[in-house]
């Protein structure tokens, strides 16, 4: 047990001050947050985090504000910004700004919008934070799409993720499984370490800011922007974000909020610990010891140490190294379900659909088995004539075939040409020409993810796989295992050759050893297939430089490079990276 750190993760309350006594209760009504996911006490609500009142210089403190902050602009549903973003629903109205669900009419997609008056004292910091976050471009963060000052308004447009689930909703049903908590802290820590390397901090990293997508990836919303909207600053931003990550891990393991007051639908620790900080494995049975100590090392940053005397982690980079030093936590094996016992189908002889005839019982009550009746024989003379006729025809056919073969060999001729009446399928199997090895031009490449909730895999990077430069590459999203986290069978690239061409070989270069299949659509396919059933497998292989050859040249317009097993990256997760693809005739 160690002393509790007095550094607060977030002390902003509804008035923007640091007085924890005026915090509204954290059992507010569940609402929809500004990124499209349902969140209890979400990131854009007026609820403050119950992390205690700060009394050190390391605490996150709101910037000084006038005694009366400007009110949010009075807008209504249907209002358009820049003749493009149509406001649909007001999600939050708080402390001089409002957050909306909106529609980008130009791209026909849902977006989120933060709005505040241009004369608001936080307008300039919000614009600066949004533009800095937009330059990061890391897919592990909810992306800022636009930051504009227009007339008397300042607004920030960001992604809307309707299929994502906030951590508050995940924790509502209980603590996370060990492997899921490990994935959470790993992905969030790596993302925040990357952000801090670019000089960006979050300062308000709460369960409402962490989203889990349908593919199992964790994404962070509100980088720099959420703190700027509330005027929150910190003297030690890396330490602040590290403690926040530790609190998220603590809550995921112990299903309790590590500070004194209740927050985010979780009970606080005041009645159990007083002024001490108890490790999660002492709060709840079955908690992973290594993750419990990791949470303590991230949270205890004020001179105290965790139970085994490891040094505290004061930056996301240090925390990432501590996570990498842990033995890898693998997902649980799928449970085996025994097949149902075999039952005889109970087939019976007789006409289909007719009544079942049971054989008569024998003297001892056992059924008497009646052998099937033999087929009727032809009448005597007719049967003999038929048998002699069939035998004569067979002898004549054999003699004719032998004579033709002997005549061909004696004359030194070649075997007869194929029958012009040969089926189209057999003719298609024979190549029109031998492999030439000449490059075939690729007119278009498209990412292909038929099993994902989002059917795209970094579409903006696809051109890197066919640009002739091995230094650039297209990459898939992050996954938790080489088999795509058991979420899908694979992802890949579709290569459009413009028209049906002869193909013999596909060469693929990878970063890291990758398993891949070469698939092709039928020769007469005129439209790019939208499902895996539209392709047939030609060959497969694995490695960093893979040559996929067809047994015989084929003709097709659409080639699918299908990744089936991903390599481990230097960041500790799995993703495929194609440096270059070449198609040969």
Coordinates of N, CA and C in Angstrom, one line a residue, residues 38-198:
X38 N -22.5 6.4 -27.2 CA -23.2 6.6 -25.9 C -22.3 6.6 -24.8
X39 N -22.4 7.6 -23.9 CA -21.5 7.7 -22.8 C -22.2 8.2 -21.5
X40 N -22.0 7.5 -20.4 CA -22.5 7.9 -19.1 C -21.5 8.9 -18.5
X41 N -21.9 10.1 -18.2 CA -21.0 11.1 -17.7 C -19.9 11.3 -18.8
X42 N -20.3 11.5 -20.0 CA -19.4 11.6 -21.1 C -18.4 12.7 -21.0
X43 N -17.5 12.8 -22.0 CA -16.5 13.8 -22.0 C -17.0 15.2 -22.2
X44 N -18.2 15.3 -22.8 CA -18.7 16.6 -23.0 C -19.8 17.0 -22.0
X45 N -20.0 16.2 -21.0 CA -20.9 16.6 -20.0 C -20.3 17.6 -19.0
X46 N -21.2 18.1 -18.1 CA -20.7 19.1 -17.2 C -20.1 18.4 -15.9
X47 N -20.0 17.1 -15.9 CA -19.5 16.4 -14.8 C -18.0 16.5 -14.6
X48 N -17.5 16.8 -13.5 CA -16.1 16.8 -13.2 C -15.6 15.5 -12.7
X49 N -14.4 15.2 -12.9 CA -13.8 14.0 -12.4 C -13.6 14.1 -10.9
X50 N -13.9 13.0 -10.2 CA -13.8 13.0 -8.8 C -12.4 12.5 -8.4
X51 N -11.4 13.3 -8.6 CA -10.0 12.9 -8.4 C -9.4 13.6 -7.2
X52 N -10.2 14.4 -6.4 CA -9.7 15.1 -5.3 C -9.3 16.5 -5.6
X53 N -9.2 17.3 -4.6 CA -8.8 18.7 -4.8 C -7.3 18.8 -4.8
X54 N -6.7 19.4 -5.8 CA -5.2 19.4 -5.9 C -4.6 20.4 -4.9
X55 N -3.4 20.0 -4.4 CA -2.7 20.8 -3.5 C -1.2 20.9 -3.8
X56 N -0.9 20.5 -5.1 CA 0.5 20.6 -5.5 C 0.6 21.4 -6.8
X57 N 1.8 21.8 -7.1 CA 1.9 22.5 -8.4 C 1.8 21.7 -9.6
X58 N 1.8 20.3 -9.4 CA 1.6 19.4 -10.5 C 0.2 19.2 -11.0
X59 N -0.8 19.8 -10.3 CA -2.1 19.5 -10.6 C -2.5 20.2 -11.9
X60 N -3.5 19.7 -12.6 CA -4.1 20.3 -13.7 C -5.0 21.4 -13.3
X61 N -4.8 22.6 -13.7 CA -5.6 23.8 -13.3 C -6.2 24.5 -14.5
X62 N -7.4 24.9 -14.3 CA -8.0 25.7 -15.4 C -7.3 27.1 -15.5
X63 N -7.2 27.6 -16.7 CA -6.7 29.0 -16.9 C -7.6 30.0 -16.3
X64 N -7.1 31.2 -15.9 CA -7.9 32.2 -15.3 C -9.0 32.6 -16.3
X65 N -10.2 32.8 -15.8 CA -11.4 33.2 -16.6 C -12.0 34.5 -16.0
X66 N -12.7 35.2 -16.9 CA -13.5 36.4 -16.3 C -14.6 35.8 -15.4
X67 N -15.1 36.7 -14.6 CA -16.1 36.3 -13.7 C -17.4 35.8 -14.3
X68 N -17.6 36.2 -15.6 CA -18.8 35.8 -16.3 C -18.4 35.4 -17.7
X69 N -18.4 34.1 -18.0 CA -18.0 33.6 -19.3 C -19.0 33.9 -20.3
X70 N -18.7 34.1 -21.6 CA -19.7 34.3 -22.7 C -20.5 33.1 -22.8
X71 N -21.8 33.3 -23.1 CA -22.7 32.2 -23.3 C -22.5 31.6 -24.7
X72 N -22.8 30.3 -24.8 CA -22.7 29.6 -26.1 C -23.6 30.3 -27.2
X73 N -23.2 30.3 -28.4 CA -24.0 30.9 -29.5 C -25.3 30.3 -29.6
X74 N -26.4 31.1 -29.7 CA -27.7 30.5 -29.8 C -28.0 30.1 -31.2
X75 N -27.8 28.8 -31.5 CA -28.1 28.2 -32.8 C -29.1 27.2 -32.7
X76 N -29.6 26.7 -33.8 CA -30.7 25.7 -33.8 C -30.4 24.6 -34.8
X77 N -31.2 23.5 -34.6 CA -31.0 22.4 -35.6 C -31.4 22.9 -37.0
X78 N -30.6 22.5 -38.0 CA -30.8 23.0 -39.3 C -29.9 24.1 -39.8
X79 N -29.2 24.8 -38.8 CA -28.3 25.8 -39.1 C -27.1 25.2 -39.9
X80 N -26.6 26.0 -40.9 CA -25.4 25.5 -41.7 C -24.2 26.4 -41.4
X81 N -23.1 25.7 -41.3 CA -21.8 26.4 -41.1 C -21.0 26.2 -42.4
X82 N -20.5 27.3 -43.0 CA -19.7 27.3 -44.2 C -20.5 26.6 -45.4
X83 N -21.8 26.7 -45.3 CA -22.7 26.1 -46.4 C -22.4 24.7 -46.6
X84 N -22.0 24.0 -45.5 CA -21.6 22.6 -45.6 C -22.0 21.7 -44.4
X85 N -21.8 22.2 -43.2 CA -22.0 21.4 -42.0 C -23.4 21.8 -41.5
X86 N -24.4 20.9 -41.5 CA -25.7 21.2 -41.0 C -25.9 20.6 -39.6
X87 N -26.2 21.5 -38.7 CA -26.3 21.1 -37.3 C -27.6 20.2 -37.1
X88 N -27.5 19.1 -36.4 CA -28.6 18.2 -36.2 C -29.1 18.2 -34.8
X89 N -28.2 18.0 -33.8 CA -28.6 17.8 -32.5 C -27.6 18.4 -31.5
X90 N -28.0 19.2 -30.6 CA -27.1 19.7 -29.6 C -26.8 18.6 -28.5
X91 N -25.6 18.3 -28.3 CA -25.2 17.2 -27.4 C -24.9 17.8 -26.0
X92 N -24.1 18.9 -26.0 CA -23.6 19.6 -24.8 C -23.7 21.1 -24.9
X93 N -24.1 21.7 -23.8 CA -24.0 23.2 -23.7 C -23.4 23.5 -22.4
X94 N -22.2 24.0 -22.4 CA -21.4 24.1 -21.1 C -20.4 25.2 -21.2
X95 N -20.4 26.0 -20.2 CA -19.2 26.9 -20.0 C -18.9 27.7 -21.2
X96 N -19.8 28.3 -21.9 CA -19.6 29.1 -23.0 C -19.4 28.5 -24.3
X97 N -19.5 27.1 -24.4 CA -19.4 26.4 -25.7 C -20.4 25.4 -25.8
X98 N -20.7 24.9 -27.0 CA -21.7 23.8 -27.2 C -21.1 22.8 -28.2
X99 N -21.6 21.6 -28.1 CA -21.2 20.5 -29.0 C -22.4 19.9 -29.7
X100 N -22.2 19.6 -31.0 CA -23.3 19.2 -31.8 C -23.0 18.0 -32.6
X101 N -24.0 17.2 -32.9 CA -23.9 16.2 -34.0 C -24.4 16.9 -35.3
X102 N -23.6 16.8 -36.3 CA -23.9 17.5 -37.6 C -23.7 16.5 -38.7
X103 N -24.0 17.1 -39.9 CA -23.9 16.3 -41.2 C -23.1 17.1 -42.1
X104 N -22.0 16.5 -42.7 CA -21.2 17.1 -43.7 C -21.9 16.8 -45.1
X105 N -22.6 17.8 -45.6 CA -23.4 17.6 -46.8 C -22.6 17.4 -48.0
X106 N -21.3 17.9 -48.0 CA -20.5 17.7 -49.1 C -20.0 16.3 -49.3
X107 N -19.6 15.7 -48.2 CA -19.1 14.3 -48.2 C -20.2 13.3 -47.7
X108 N -21.3 13.8 -47.3 CA -22.5 12.9 -46.9 C -22.1 12.0 -45.8
X109 N -21.6 12.6 -44.7 CA -21.2 11.8 -43.5 C -21.5 12.6 -42.3
X110 N -21.6 11.8 -41.1 CA -21.9 12.5 -39.9 C -20.5 13.0 -39.3
X111 N -20.6 14.1 -38.6 CA -19.4 14.7 -38.0 C -19.8 15.3 -36.6
X112 N -18.9 15.6 -35.8 CA -19.1 16.3 -34.6 C -18.6 17.8 -34.7
X113 N -19.2 18.7 -34.0 CA -18.8 20.1 -34.1 C -18.8 20.7 -32.7
X114 N -17.7 21.4 -32.3 CA -17.7 22.2 -31.1 C -17.8 23.7 -31.5
X115 N -18.7 24.4 -30.9 CA -19.0 25.8 -31.2 C -18.7 26.7 -30.0
X116 N -18.1 27.9 -30.3 CA -18.1 28.9 -29.3 C -17.9 30.3 -29.9
X117 N -18.2 31.3 -29.2 CA -18.2 32.7 -29.7 C -16.8 33.1 -30.0
X118 N -16.6 33.9 -31.1 CA -15.3 34.3 -31.5 C -14.6 35.2 -30.4
X119 N -15.4 35.9 -29.6 CA -14.9 36.7 -28.6 C -14.7 36.0 -27.2
X120 N -14.9 34.7 -27.2 CA -14.7 33.9 -26.0 C -13.2 33.9 -25.7
X121 N -12.8 34.1 -24.4 CA -11.4 34.1 -24.1 C -10.6 32.8 -24.5
X122 N -11.4 31.7 -24.7 CA -10.7 30.5 -25.0 C -10.7 30.2 -26.5
X123 N -11.3 31.1 -27.3 CA -11.4 30.8 -28.7 C -10.1 30.6 -29.4
X124 N -9.1 31.5 -29.1 CA -7.8 31.4 -29.8 C -7.1 30.1 -29.3
X125 N -7.0 29.8 -28.0 CA -6.4 28.5 -27.7 C -7.1 27.3 -28.3
X126 N -8.4 27.3 -28.4 CA -9.1 26.2 -29.0 C -8.7 26.0 -30.5
X127 N -8.7 27.1 -31.2 CA -8.2 27.0 -32.6 C -6.8 26.5 -32.7
X128 N -5.9 27.0 -31.9 CA -4.5 26.6 -32.0 C -4.4 25.1 -31.6
X129 N -5.2 24.6 -30.6 CA -5.1 23.2 -30.2 C -5.7 22.3 -31.3
X130 N -6.8 22.7 -31.9 CA -7.4 21.9 -32.9 C -6.5 21.8 -34.1
X131 N -5.8 22.9 -34.5 CA -5.0 22.8 -35.7 C -3.7 22.0 -35.4
X132 N -3.2 22.1 -34.2 CA -2.1 21.2 -33.9 C -2.4 19.7 -33.9
X133 N -3.6 19.4 -33.3 CA -4.1 18.0 -33.3 C -4.3 17.5 -34.7
X134 N -4.8 18.3 -35.6 CA -5.1 17.9 -36.9 C -3.8 17.5 -37.7
X135 N -2.7 18.2 -37.3 CA -1.4 17.9 -38.0 C -0.9 16.6 -37.6
X136 N -1.3 16.0 -36.4 CA -0.7 14.7 -35.9 C -1.1 13.6 -36.9
X137 N -2.4 13.5 -37.3 CA -2.8 12.5 -38.2 C -2.6 11.1 -37.8
X138 N -2.6 10.8 -36.5 CA -2.5 9.5 -36.0 C -3.9 8.8 -35.9
X139 N -4.0 7.6 -36.6 CA -5.4 7.0 -36.6 C -5.8 6.5 -35.2
X140 N -5.0 6.5 -34.2 CA -5.4 6.1 -32.9 C -6.2 7.2 -32.2
X141 N -6.2 8.4 -32.8 CA -7.0 9.5 -32.2 C -8.2 9.9 -33.1
X142 N -9.3 10.3 -32.5 CA -10.4 10.8 -33.3 C -9.9 12.1 -34.0
X143 N -10.0 12.1 -35.3 CA -9.3 13.1 -36.1 C -10.1 14.4 -36.1
X144 N -9.3 15.5 -36.0 CA -9.9 16.9 -36.3 C -9.9 17.1 -37.8
X145 N -11.1 17.4 -38.3 CA -11.3 17.6 -39.7 C -11.2 19.1 -40.2
X146 N -11.6 20.0 -39.3 CA -11.6 21.4 -39.7 C -11.6 22.3 -38.5
X147 N -11.0 23.4 -38.5 CA -11.0 24.4 -37.4 C -11.1 25.8 -38.1
X148 N -12.2 26.5 -37.9 CA -12.5 27.7 -38.6 C -13.0 28.8 -37.7
X149 N -12.6 30.0 -38.0 CA -13.2 31.2 -37.4 C -14.0 31.9 -38.5
X150 N -15.3 32.0 -38.3 CA -16.2 32.6 -39.4 C -17.1 33.6 -38.7
X151 N -17.0 34.8 -39.2 CA -17.8 35.9 -38.6 C -17.6 36.0 -37.1
X152 N -18.7 35.7 -36.3 CA -18.6 35.8 -34.9 C -18.5 34.4 -34.2
X153 N -18.2 33.4 -35.0 CA -18.2 32.0 -34.5 C -16.8 31.4 -34.7
X154 N -16.4 30.5 -33.8 CA -15.3 29.6 -33.9 C -15.8 28.2 -33.8
X155 N -15.5 27.3 -34.7 CA -16.0 26.0 -34.6 C -14.9 25.0 -35.0
X156 N -14.9 23.8 -34.4 CA -14.0 22.7 -34.6 C -14.8 21.5 -35.1
X157 N -14.5 20.9 -36.2 CA -15.2 19.8 -36.8 C -14.3 18.5 -36.6
X158 N -14.9 17.5 -36.1 CA -14.1 16.2 -35.9 C -14.9 15.0 -36.3
X159 N -14.2 13.9 -36.3 CA -14.9 12.6 -36.7 C -16.0 12.3 -35.8
X160 N -17.0 11.5 -36.4 CA -18.1 11.0 -35.6 C -18.1 9.5 -35.8
X161 N -18.0 8.7 -34.7 CA -17.8 7.3 -34.7 C -19.0 6.6 -34.1
X162 N -20.1 6.4 -34.9 CA -21.3 5.8 -34.4 C -21.2 4.3 -33.9
X163 N -20.2 3.6 -34.4 CA -20.0 2.2 -34.0 C -19.1 2.0 -32.8
X164 N -18.5 3.1 -32.3 CA -17.6 3.0 -31.2 C -18.3 3.0 -29.8
X165 N -17.7 2.3 -28.9 CA -18.3 2.2 -27.5 C -17.3 2.9 -26.5
X166 N -17.7 3.8 -25.7 CA -16.8 4.4 -24.7 C -16.5 3.5 -23.6
X167 N -15.4 3.7 -22.9 CA -14.9 2.9 -21.8 C -16.0 2.9 -20.7
X168 N -16.7 4.0 -20.5 CA -17.7 4.1 -19.4 C -18.7 3.0 -19.7
X169 N -19.2 2.8 -20.9 CA -20.2 1.8 -21.2 C -19.6 0.4 -21.0
X170 N -18.3 0.2 -21.4 CA -17.7 -1.1 -21.2 C -17.6 -1.5 -19.7
X171 N -17.3 -0.5 -18.9 CA -17.1 -0.8 -17.5 C -18.5 -0.9 -16.7
X172 N -19.6 -0.5 -17.4 CA -20.9 -0.5 -16.8 C -21.3 -2.0 -16.5
X173 N -20.8 -2.9 -17.3 CA -21.1 -4.3 -17.1 C -20.1 -5.1 -16.2
X174 N -19.0 -4.4 -15.8 CA -18.0 -5.1 -14.9 C -16.6 -4.8 -15.4
X175 N -15.6 -5.3 -14.6 CA -14.2 -5.1 -15.0 C -13.9 -5.7 -16.4
X176 N -12.9 -5.2 -17.0 CA -12.5 -5.8 -18.3 C -11.7 -7.1 -18.1
X177 N -11.8 -8.0 -19.0 CA -10.9 -9.2 -18.9 C -9.5 -8.8 -19.0
X178 N -8.6 -9.7 -18.5 CA -7.2 -9.3 -18.3 C -6.6 -9.0 -19.7
X179 N -6.8 -9.7 -20.7 CA -6.2 -9.4 -22.0 C -6.8 -8.1 -22.6
X180 N -8.0 -7.8 -22.3 CA -8.6 -6.6 -22.8 C -8.0 -5.4 -22.1
X181 N -7.8 -5.5 -20.8 CA -7.2 -4.4 -20.0 C -5.7 -4.2 -20.5
X182 N -5.1 -5.3 -20.8 CA -3.7 -5.2 -21.4 C -3.7 -4.5 -22.7
X183 N -4.6 -4.8 -23.6 CA -4.7 -4.1 -24.9 C -5.0 -2.6 -24.7
X184 N -5.9 -2.3 -23.7 CA -6.3 -0.9 -23.5 C -5.1 -0.1 -23.1
X185 N -4.4 -0.5 -22.1 CA -3.2 0.3 -21.6 C -2.1 0.3 -22.6
X186 N -1.9 -0.8 -23.4 CA -0.9 -0.8 -24.4 C -1.2 0.2 -25.5
X187 N -2.4 0.2 -26.0 CA -2.7 1.0 -27.2 C -2.8 2.5 -26.7
X188 N -3.4 2.8 -25.6 CA -3.6 4.1 -25.1 C -2.2 4.7 -24.8
X189 N -1.3 4.0 -24.2 CA 0.0 4.5 -23.8 C 0.8 4.8 -25.1
X190 N 0.8 3.8 -26.0 CA 1.6 4.1 -27.2 C 1.1 5.3 -28.0
X191 N -0.2 5.5 -28.0 CA -0.8 6.7 -28.7 C -0.4 8.0 -28.0
X192 N -0.5 8.0 -26.7 CA -0.1 9.2 -26.0 C 1.4 9.5 -26.0
X193 N 2.2 8.4 -26.1 CA 3.6 8.6 -26.2 C 3.9 9.3 -27.6
X194 N 3.2 8.8 -28.6 CA 3.4 9.4 -29.9 C 3.0 10.9 -29.9
X195 N 1.9 11.2 -29.2 CA 1.4 12.6 -29.2 C 2.4 13.5 -28.5
X196 N 2.9 13.0 -27.3 CA 3.9 13.8 -26.6 C 5.2 14.0 -27.3
X197 N 5.5 13.1 -28.2 CA 6.7 13.3 -29.0 C 6.5 14.5 -30.0
X198 N 5.3 14.7 -30.3 CA 5.0 15.9 -31.2 C 4.6 17.1 -30.4

